[in-house]
Coordinates of C-alpha atoms in Angstrom, one line a residue:
X349 CA -26.0 25.7 41.0
X350 CA -29.6 26.7 42.0
X351 CA -29.2 30.5 42.5
X352 CA -26.1 32.5 41.8
X353 CA -24.6 34.1 44.8
X354 CA -22.1 36.3 42.9
X355 CA -21.3 37.7 39.5
X356 CA -18.8 34.9 39.2
X357 CA -21.6 32.4 39.7
X358 CA -23.6 34.0 36.9
X359 CA -20.6 33.8 34.6
X360 CA -20.1 30.1 35.4
X361 CA -23.7 29.4 34.9
X362 CA -23.7 31.1 31.5
X363 CA -20.5 29.4 30.4
X364 CA -22.1 26.1 31.4
X365 CA -25.2 26.9 29.3
X366 CA -23.0 27.9 26.3
X367 CA -21.0 24.7 26.6
X368 CA -24.2 22.7 26.7
X369 CA -25.6 24.6 23.7
X370 CA -22.5 23.8 21.7
X371 CA -22.7 20.1 22.6
X372 CA -26.4 19.9 21.7
X373 CA -25.8 21.6 18.4
X374 CA -22.9 19.3 17.6
X375 CA -25.3 16.4 17.9
X376 CA -28.1 18.1 15.9
X377 CA -26.3 19.7 13.0
X378 CA -25.3 16.6 11.2
X379 CA -29.0 15.8 10.7
X380 CA -29.7 19.4 9.6
X381 CA -26.9 19.1 7.1
X382 CA -28.4 16.0 5.7
X383 CA -31.9 17.5 5.5
X384 CA -30.7 20.7 3.8
X385 CA -31.2 20.5 0.0
X386 CA -29.2 23.6 -0.9
X387 CA -25.4 23.0 -1.4
X388 CA -24.8 26.5 0.2
X389 CA -26.9 25.7 3.3
X390 CA -25.3 22.2 3.6
X391 CA -21.8 23.8 3.3
X392 CA -22.6 26.5 5.9
X393 CA -24.1 24.0 8.4
X394 CA -20.9 21.9 8.0
X395 CA -18.8 24.9 8.5
X396 CA -20.8 25.8 11.6
X397 CA -20.4 22.3 12.9
X398 CA -16.6 22.6 12.8
X399 CA -16.8 26.0 14.5
X400 CA -19.0 24.6 17.2
X401 CA -16.7 21.7 17.9
X402 CA -13.8 24.3 18.2
X403 CA -16.0 26.5 20.5
X404 CA -16.7 23.5 22.8
X405 CA -13.0 22.8 23.1
X406 CA -12.3 26.5 23.9
X407 CA -15.1 26.5 26.5
X408 CA -13.5 23.5 28.1
X409 CA -10.4 25.7 28.6
X410 CA -12.6 28.4 30.1
X411 CA -14.1 25.9 32.5
X412 CA -10.6 24.9 33.6
X413 CA -9.5 28.5 34.1
X414 CA -12.6 29.1 36.2
X415 CA -12.0 25.9 38.2
X416 CA -15.4 24.4 38.4
X417 CA -17.0 21.1 37.5
X418 CA -19.5 21.7 34.7
X419 CA -22.9 20.3 35.1
X420 CA -24.0 18.1 32.3
X421 CA -27.6 19.4 32.0
X422 CA -28.8 20.4 28.5
X423 CA -29.8 24.0 27.9
X424 CA -33.6 24.1 27.9
X425 CA -33.6 27.1 25.5
X426 CA -31.4 25.3 23.0
X427 CA -33.4 22.1 23.3
X428 CA -36.5 24.1 22.3
X429 CA -34.8 25.8 19.4
X430 CA -33.4 22.6 18.0
X431 CA -36.8 20.9 18.3
X432 CA -38.3 23.8 16.3
X433 CA -35.7 23.2 13.6
X434 CA -36.5 19.4 13.7
X435 CA -40.1 20.2 13.1
X436 CA -39.2 21.7 9.8
X437 CA -37.5 18.5 8.5
X438 CA -40.8 17.2 7.0
X439 CA -41.6 20.2 4.9
X440 CA -42.0 18.7 1.4
X441 CA -41.1 21.9 -0.6
X442 CA -37.3 22.0 -0.5
X443 CA -36.8 25.7 -0.8
X444 CA -39.3 26.4 2.0
X445 CA -37.6 23.7 4.2
X446 CA -34.2 25.3 3.6
X447 CA -35.6 28.8 4.3
X448 CA -37.2 27.5 7.5
X449 CA -33.9 25.8 8.6
X450 CA -32.1 29.1 8.0
X451 CA -34.6 30.9 10.1
X452 CA -34.2 28.3 12.9
X453 CA -30.5 28.5 12.8
X454 CA -30.7 32.3 13.0
X455 CA -32.8 32.0 16.2
X456 CA -30.2 29.6 17.6
X457 CA -27.4 32.0 16.6
X458 CA -29.2 34.9 18.4
X459 CA -29.5 32.9 21.6
X460 CA -25.9 32.0 21.5
X461 CA -24.9 35.6 20.7
X462 CA -26.8 36.9 23.7
X463 CA -25.0 34.5 26.0
X464 CA -21.6 35.1 24.4
X465 CA -22.1 38.9 24.7
X466 CA -23.1 38.6 28.4
X467 CA -20.2 36.3 29.3
X468 CA -17.7 38.4 27.3
X469 CA -18.7 41.5 29.2
X470 CA -18.9 39.8 32.6
X471 CA -15.4 38.3 32.1
X472 CA -14.0 41.8 31.4
X473 CA -15.7 43.3 34.4
X474 CA -14.4 40.5 36.6
X475 CA -10.9 41.1 35.3
X476 CA -10.5 37.6 33.8
X477 CA -8.2 38.5 31.0
X478 CA -7.6 35.0 29.6
X479 CA -11.3 34.1 29.8
X480 CA -12.2 37.4 28.1
X481 CA -9.7 36.8 25.3
X482 CA -11.2 33.3 24.6
X483 CA -14.7 34.7 24.7
X484 CA -13.7 37.5 22.3
X485 CA -12.6 34.9 19.8
X486 CA -15.8 32.9 20.2
X487 CA -18.0 36.0 20.0
X488 CA -16.3 37.1 16.8
X489 CA -16.8 33.6 15.3
X490 CA -20.5 33.7 16.2
X491 CA -20.9 37.2 14.7
X492 CA -19.3 36.0 11.5
X493 CA -21.8 33.1 11.3
X494 CA -24.7 35.6 11.9
X495 CA -23.7 37.5 8.8
X496 CA -23.3 34.4 6.7
X497 CA -26.7 33.1 7.8
X498 CA -28.3 36.5 7.0
X499 CA -26.8 36.6 3.5
X500 CA -27.7 33.0 2.8
X501 CA -31.3 33.7 3.9
X502 CA -31.6 36.6 1.5
X503 CA -30.3 34.4 -1.4
X504 CA -32.8 31.6 -0.5
X505 CA -35.8 33.9 -0.5
X506 CA -35.1 35.3 -4.0
X507 CA -35.3 32.0 -6.0
X508 CA -38.4 30.9 -4.0
X509 CA -40.2 34.0 -5.4
X510 CA -40.6 35.5 -1.9
X511 CA -38.6 38.6 -2.8
X512 CA -38.5 40.3 -6.1
X513 CA -35.7 42.5 -7.3
X514 CA -37.9 45.5 -6.7
X515 CA -39.7 45.2 -3.4
X516 CA -43.2 46.6 -2.8
X517 CA -43.9 48.4 0.4
X518 CA -45.9 46.5 2.9
X519 CA -48.3 49.4 3.1
X520 CA -49.1 49.3 -0.7
X521 CA -51.8 46.9 -1.9
X522 CA -50.4 44.0 -4.0
X523 CA -52.7 44.9 -7.0
X524 CA -54.7 48.0 -7.8
X525 CA -58.0 48.0 -9.7
X526 CA -58.4 50.6 -12.4

């Protein structure tokens, strides 16, 4: 579909992009899980992989409801974000690599959240109750992952010495001379 002609076309295009993103992630996450050095990060990536596989299956249902043949083109945005994560695989310092992977996964999550929120609202406005219900489930799952990533990111920065228990304002100098 080159240019959408209706709001339904926009919804279909975004559902196709979401489905593509989920497929791309299901291919990329096993390597990210292997590269992660933290047990917590490895576990969370494994959990996300299972959620993504469930999401892809639910998006298949949405595609059937909307009665269209999905295109099998990868999402350009997701391709770039996955490549950015893959660039971090060679970072020798393990805690820095893990923190970089968490940051990359957060960017991926934000992209998916934006599309899920758009499709969720569009399906409501178009009166597609079943599609809206499925997208509500998927949006809630993605929001839950956002919170887990955020909390994991905070924990990973503390041991690496990036955050101390008492944080210094960015406006204050790091050291003061007497």
